[in-house]
mmCIF file of the C-alpha atoms, coordinates in Angstrom:
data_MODEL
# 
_entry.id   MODEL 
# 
loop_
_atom_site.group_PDB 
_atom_site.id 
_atom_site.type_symbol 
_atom_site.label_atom_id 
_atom_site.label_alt_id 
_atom_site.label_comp_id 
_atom_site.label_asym_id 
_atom_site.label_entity_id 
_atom_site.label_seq_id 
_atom_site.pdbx_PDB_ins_code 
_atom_site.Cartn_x 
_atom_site.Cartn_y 
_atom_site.Cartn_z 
_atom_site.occupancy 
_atom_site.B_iso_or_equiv 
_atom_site.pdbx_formal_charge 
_atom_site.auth_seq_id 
_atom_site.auth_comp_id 
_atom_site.auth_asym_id 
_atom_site.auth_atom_id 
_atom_site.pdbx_PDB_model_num 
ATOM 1   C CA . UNK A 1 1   ? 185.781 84.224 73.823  1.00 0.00 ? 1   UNK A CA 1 
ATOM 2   C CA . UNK A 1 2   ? 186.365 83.375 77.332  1.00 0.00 ? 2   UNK A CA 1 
ATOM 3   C CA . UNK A 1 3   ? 185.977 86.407 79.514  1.00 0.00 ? 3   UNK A CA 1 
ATOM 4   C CA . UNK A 1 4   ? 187.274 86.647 83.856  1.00 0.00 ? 4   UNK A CA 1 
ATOM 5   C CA . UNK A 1 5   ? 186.235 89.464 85.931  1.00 0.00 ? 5   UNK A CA 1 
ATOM 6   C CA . UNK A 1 6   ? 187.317 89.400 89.571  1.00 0.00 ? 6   UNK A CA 1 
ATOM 7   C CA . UNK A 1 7   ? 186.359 91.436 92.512  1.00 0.00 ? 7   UNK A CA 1 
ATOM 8   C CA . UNK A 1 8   ? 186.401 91.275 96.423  1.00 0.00 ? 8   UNK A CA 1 
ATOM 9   C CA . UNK A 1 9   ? 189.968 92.498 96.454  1.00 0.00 ? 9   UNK A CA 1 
ATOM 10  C CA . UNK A 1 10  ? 190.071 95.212 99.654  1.00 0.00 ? 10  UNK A CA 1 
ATOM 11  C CA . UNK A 1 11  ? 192.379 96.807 102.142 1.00 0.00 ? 11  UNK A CA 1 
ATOM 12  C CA . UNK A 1 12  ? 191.909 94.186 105.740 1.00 0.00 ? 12  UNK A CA 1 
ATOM 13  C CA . UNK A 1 13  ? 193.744 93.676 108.454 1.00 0.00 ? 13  UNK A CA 1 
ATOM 14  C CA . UNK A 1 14  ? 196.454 91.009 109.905 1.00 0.00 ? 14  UNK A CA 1 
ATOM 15  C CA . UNK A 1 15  ? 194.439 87.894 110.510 1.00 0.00 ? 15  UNK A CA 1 
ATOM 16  C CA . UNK A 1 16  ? 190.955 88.942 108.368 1.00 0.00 ? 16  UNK A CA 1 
ATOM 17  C CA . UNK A 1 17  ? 189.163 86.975 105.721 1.00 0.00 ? 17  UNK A CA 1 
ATOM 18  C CA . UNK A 1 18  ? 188.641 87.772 102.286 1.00 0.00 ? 18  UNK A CA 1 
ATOM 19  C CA . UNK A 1 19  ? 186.364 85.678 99.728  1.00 0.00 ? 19  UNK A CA 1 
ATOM 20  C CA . UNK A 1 20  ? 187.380 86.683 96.042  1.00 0.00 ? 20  UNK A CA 1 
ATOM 21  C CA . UNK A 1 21  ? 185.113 85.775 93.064  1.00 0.00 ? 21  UNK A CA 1 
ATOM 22  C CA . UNK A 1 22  ? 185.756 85.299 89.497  1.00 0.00 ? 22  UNK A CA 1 
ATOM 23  C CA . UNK A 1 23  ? 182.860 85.550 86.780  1.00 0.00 ? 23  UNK A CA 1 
ATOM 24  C CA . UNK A 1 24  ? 183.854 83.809 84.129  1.00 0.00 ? 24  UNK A CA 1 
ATOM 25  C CA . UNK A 1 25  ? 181.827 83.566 80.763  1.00 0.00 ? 25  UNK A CA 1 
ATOM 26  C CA . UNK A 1 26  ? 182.234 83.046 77.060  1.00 0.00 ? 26  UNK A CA 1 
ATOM 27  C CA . UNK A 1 27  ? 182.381 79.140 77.049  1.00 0.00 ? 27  UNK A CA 1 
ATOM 28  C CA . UNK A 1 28  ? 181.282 75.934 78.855  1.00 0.00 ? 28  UNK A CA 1 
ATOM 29  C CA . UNK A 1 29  ? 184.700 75.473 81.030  1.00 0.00 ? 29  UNK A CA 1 
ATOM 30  C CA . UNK A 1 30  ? 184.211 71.405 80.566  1.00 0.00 ? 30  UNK A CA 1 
ATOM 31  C CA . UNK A 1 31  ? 187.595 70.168 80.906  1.00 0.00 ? 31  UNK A CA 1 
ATOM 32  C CA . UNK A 1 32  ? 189.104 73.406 82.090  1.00 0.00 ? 32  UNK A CA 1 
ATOM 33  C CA . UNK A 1 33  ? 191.541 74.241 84.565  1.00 0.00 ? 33  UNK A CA 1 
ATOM 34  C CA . UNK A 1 34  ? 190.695 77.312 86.707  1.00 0.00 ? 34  UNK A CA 1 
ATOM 35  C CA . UNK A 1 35  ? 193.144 78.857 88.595  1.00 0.00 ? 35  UNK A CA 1 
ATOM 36  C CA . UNK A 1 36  ? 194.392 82.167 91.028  1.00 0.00 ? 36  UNK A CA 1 
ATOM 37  C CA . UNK A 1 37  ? 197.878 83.888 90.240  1.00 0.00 ? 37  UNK A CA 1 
ATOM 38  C CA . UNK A 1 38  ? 199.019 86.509 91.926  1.00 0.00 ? 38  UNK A CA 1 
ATOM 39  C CA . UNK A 1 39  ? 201.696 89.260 91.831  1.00 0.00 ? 39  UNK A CA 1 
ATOM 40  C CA . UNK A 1 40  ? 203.427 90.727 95.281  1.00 0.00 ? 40  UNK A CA 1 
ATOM 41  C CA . UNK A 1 41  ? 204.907 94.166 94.757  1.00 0.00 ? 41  UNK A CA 1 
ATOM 42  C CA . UNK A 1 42  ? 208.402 93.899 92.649  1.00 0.00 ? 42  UNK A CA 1 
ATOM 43  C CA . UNK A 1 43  ? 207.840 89.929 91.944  1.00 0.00 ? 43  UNK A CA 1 
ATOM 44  C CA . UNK A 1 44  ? 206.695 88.237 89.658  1.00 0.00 ? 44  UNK A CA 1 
ATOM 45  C CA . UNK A 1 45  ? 202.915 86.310 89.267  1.00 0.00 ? 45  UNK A CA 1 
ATOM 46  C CA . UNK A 1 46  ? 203.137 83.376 91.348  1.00 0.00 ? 46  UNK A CA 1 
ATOM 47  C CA . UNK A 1 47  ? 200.582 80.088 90.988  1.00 0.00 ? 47  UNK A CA 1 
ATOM 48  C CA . UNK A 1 48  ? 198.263 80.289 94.092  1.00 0.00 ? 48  UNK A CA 1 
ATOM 49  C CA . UNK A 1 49  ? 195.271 77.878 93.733  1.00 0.00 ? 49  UNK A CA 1 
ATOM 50  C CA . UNK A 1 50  ? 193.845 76.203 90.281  1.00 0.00 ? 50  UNK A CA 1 
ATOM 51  C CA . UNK A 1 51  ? 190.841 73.828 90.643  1.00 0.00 ? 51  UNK A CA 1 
ATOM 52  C CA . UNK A 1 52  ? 189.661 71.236 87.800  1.00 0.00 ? 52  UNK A CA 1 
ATOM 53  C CA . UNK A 1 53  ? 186.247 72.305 86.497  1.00 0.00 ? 53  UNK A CA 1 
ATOM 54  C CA . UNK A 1 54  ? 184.867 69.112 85.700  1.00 0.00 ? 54  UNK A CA 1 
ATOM 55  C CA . UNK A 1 55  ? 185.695 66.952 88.854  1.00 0.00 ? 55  UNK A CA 1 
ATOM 56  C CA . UNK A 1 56  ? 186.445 69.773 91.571  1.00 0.00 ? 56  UNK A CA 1 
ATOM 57  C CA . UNK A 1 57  ? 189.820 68.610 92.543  1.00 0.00 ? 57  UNK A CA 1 
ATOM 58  C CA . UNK A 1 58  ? 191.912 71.353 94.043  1.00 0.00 ? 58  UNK A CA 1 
ATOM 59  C CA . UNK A 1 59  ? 195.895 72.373 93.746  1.00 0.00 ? 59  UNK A CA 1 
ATOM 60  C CA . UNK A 1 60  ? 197.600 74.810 96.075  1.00 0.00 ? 60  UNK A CA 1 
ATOM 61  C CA . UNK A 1 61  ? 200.344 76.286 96.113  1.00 0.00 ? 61  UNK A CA 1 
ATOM 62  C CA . UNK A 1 62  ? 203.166 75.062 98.868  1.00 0.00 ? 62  UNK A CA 1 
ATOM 63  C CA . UNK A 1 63  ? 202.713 78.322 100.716 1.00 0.00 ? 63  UNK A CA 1 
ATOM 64  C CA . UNK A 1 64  ? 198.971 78.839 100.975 1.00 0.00 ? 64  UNK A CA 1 
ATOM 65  C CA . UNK A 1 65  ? 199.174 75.665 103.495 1.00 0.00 ? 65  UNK A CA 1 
ATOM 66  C CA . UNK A 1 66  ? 195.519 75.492 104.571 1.00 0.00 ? 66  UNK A CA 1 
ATOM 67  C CA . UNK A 1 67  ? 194.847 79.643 104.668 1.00 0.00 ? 67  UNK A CA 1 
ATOM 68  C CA . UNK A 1 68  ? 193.056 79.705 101.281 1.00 0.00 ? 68  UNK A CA 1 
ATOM 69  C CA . UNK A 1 69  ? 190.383 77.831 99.683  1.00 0.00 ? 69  UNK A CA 1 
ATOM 70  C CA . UNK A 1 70  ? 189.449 76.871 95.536  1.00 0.00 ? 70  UNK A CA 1 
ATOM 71  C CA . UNK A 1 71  ? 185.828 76.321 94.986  1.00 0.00 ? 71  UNK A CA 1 
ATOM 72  C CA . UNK A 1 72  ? 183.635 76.880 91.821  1.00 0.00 ? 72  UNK A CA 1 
ATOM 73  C CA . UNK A 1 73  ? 179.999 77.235 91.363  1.00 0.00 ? 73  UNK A CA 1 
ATOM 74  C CA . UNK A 1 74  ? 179.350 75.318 87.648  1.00 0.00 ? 74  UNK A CA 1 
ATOM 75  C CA . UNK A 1 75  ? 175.661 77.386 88.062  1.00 0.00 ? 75  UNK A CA 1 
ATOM 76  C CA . UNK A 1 76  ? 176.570 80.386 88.680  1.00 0.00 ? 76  UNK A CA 1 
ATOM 77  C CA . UNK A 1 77  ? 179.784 79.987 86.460  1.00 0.00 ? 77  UNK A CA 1 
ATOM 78  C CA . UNK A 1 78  ? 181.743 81.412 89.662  1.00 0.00 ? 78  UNK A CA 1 
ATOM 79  C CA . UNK A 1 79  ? 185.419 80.489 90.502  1.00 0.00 ? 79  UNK A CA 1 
ATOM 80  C CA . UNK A 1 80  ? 186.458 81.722 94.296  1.00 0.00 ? 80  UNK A CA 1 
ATOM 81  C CA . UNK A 1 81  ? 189.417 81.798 96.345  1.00 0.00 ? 81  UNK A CA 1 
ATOM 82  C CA . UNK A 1 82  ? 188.910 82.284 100.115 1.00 0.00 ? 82  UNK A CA 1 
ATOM 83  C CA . UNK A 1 83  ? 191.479 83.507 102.119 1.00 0.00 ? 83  UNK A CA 1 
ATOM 84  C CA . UNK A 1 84  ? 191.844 83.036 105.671 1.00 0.00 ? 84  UNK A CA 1 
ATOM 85  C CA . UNK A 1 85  ? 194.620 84.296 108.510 1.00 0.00 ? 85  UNK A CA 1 
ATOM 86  C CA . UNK A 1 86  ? 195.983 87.002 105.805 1.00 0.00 ? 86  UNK A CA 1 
ATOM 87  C CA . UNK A 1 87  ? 199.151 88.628 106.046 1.00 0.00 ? 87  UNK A CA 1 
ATOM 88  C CA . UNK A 1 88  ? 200.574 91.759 105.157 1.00 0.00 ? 88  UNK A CA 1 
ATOM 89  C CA . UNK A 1 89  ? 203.041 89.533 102.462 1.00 0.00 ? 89  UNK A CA 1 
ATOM 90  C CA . UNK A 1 90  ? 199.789 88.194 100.891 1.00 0.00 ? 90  UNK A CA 1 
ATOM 91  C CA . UNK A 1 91  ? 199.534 91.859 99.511  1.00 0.00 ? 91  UNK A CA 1 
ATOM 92  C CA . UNK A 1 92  ? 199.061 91.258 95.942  1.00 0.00 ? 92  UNK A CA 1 
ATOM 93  C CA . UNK A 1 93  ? 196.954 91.917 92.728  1.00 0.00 ? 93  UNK A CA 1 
ATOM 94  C CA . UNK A 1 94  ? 195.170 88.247 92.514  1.00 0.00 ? 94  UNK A CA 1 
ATOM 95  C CA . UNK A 1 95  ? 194.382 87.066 89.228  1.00 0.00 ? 95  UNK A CA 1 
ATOM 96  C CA . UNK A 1 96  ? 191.586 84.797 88.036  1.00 0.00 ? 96  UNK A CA 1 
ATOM 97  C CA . UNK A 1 97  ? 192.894 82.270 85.059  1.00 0.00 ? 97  UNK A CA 1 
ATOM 98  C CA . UNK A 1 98  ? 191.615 79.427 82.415  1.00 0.00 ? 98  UNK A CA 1 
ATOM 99  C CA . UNK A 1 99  ? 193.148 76.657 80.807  1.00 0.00 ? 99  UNK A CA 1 
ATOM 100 C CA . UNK A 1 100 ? 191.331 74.549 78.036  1.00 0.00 ? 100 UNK A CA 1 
ATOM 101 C CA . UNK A 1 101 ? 193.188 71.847 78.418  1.00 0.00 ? 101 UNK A CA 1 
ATOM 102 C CA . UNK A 1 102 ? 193.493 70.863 81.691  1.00 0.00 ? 102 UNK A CA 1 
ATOM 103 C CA . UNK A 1 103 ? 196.088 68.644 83.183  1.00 0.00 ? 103 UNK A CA 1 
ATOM 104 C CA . UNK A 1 104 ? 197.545 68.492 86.497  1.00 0.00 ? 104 UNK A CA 1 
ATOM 105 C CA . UNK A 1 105 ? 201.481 68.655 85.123  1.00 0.00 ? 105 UNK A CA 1 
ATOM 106 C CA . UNK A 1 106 ? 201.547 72.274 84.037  1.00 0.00 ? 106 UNK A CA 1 
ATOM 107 C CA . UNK A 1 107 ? 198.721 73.063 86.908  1.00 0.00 ? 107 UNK A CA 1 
ATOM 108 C CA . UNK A 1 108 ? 201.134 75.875 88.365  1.00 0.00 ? 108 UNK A CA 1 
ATOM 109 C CA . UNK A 1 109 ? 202.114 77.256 85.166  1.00 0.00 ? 109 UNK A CA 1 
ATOM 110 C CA . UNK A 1 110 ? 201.655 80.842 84.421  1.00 0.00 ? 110 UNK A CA 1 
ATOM 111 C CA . UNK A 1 111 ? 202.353 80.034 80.363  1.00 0.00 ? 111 UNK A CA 1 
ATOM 112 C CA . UNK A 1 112 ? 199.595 77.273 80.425  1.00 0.00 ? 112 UNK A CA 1 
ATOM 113 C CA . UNK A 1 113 ? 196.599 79.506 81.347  1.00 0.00 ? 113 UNK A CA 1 
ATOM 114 C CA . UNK A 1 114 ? 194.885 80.734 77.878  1.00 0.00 ? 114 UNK A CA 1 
ATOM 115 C CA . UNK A 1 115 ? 192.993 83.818 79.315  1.00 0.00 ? 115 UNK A CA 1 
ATOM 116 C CA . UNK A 1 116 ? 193.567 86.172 82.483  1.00 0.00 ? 116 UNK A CA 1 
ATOM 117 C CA . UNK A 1 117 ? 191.019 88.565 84.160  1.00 0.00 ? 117 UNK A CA 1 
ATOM 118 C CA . UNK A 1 118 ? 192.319 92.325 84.917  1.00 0.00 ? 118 UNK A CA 1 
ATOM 119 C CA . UNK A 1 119 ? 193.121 91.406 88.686  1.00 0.00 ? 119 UNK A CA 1 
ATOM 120 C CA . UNK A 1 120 ? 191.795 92.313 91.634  1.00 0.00 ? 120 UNK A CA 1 
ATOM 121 C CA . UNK A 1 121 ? 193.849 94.438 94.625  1.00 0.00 ? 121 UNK A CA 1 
ATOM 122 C CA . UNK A 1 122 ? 194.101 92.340 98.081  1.00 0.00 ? 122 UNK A CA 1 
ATOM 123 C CA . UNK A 1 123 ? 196.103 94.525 100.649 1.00 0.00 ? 123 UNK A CA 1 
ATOM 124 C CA . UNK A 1 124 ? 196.432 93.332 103.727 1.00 0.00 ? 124 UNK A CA 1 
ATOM 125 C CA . UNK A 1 125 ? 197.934 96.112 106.783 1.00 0.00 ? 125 UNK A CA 1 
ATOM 126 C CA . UNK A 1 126 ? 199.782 95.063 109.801 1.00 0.00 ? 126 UNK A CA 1 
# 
């Protein structure tokens, strides 16, 4: 069973950095899609970032435009999502998600992701 656990969620400031990780175990993640969701206060969870796990290519979301950063580790089994410039609206719980099946149509889709890690708080103060 495929298993996420996320951390580096913190409180920073306008204009910090934050590098979040996601541990991920429980299978070999060949032709997976790995991705970062996350949910704003009232909204709902929102694609951010999914990478392909076999070939490393990387899908953002329209509004990330260049702040934030997909990578993976295949050694270390490590998914991360840097994120650069923050803003106070890029408070949010950020999830870490997998897909089994990857493919690049339903990339963005919250349904398409087969398991979900408990989150990780990213609050970012004016």
């Amino acid at each position: 069973q495929v298993q996420l656990v996320e951390s580096g969620g913190r409180l920073v400031q306008a204009g910090e950095s934050l590098r979040l990780s996601c541990s991920v175990s429980g299978g070999t993640f060949s032709g997976y899609a790995m991705g970062w969701f996350r949910r704003q206060p009232g909204k709902e969870r929102e694609f951010v970032a999914a990478i392909n796990w076999n070939s490393g290519s990387t899908f953002y979301a329209d509004f990330v435009k260049g702040r934030f950063t997909i990578s993976r580790d295949s050694v270390k089994k490590t998914v991360y999502l840097r994120l650069n410039n923050l803003k106070p609206e890029d408070t949010a719980v950020y999830y870490c998600a997998a897909d089994r099946s990857f493919t690049p149509y339903t990339i963005a889709t919250v349904s398409a992701y087969d398991s979900w890690g408990q989150g990780t708080q990213v609050t970012v103060s004016s």
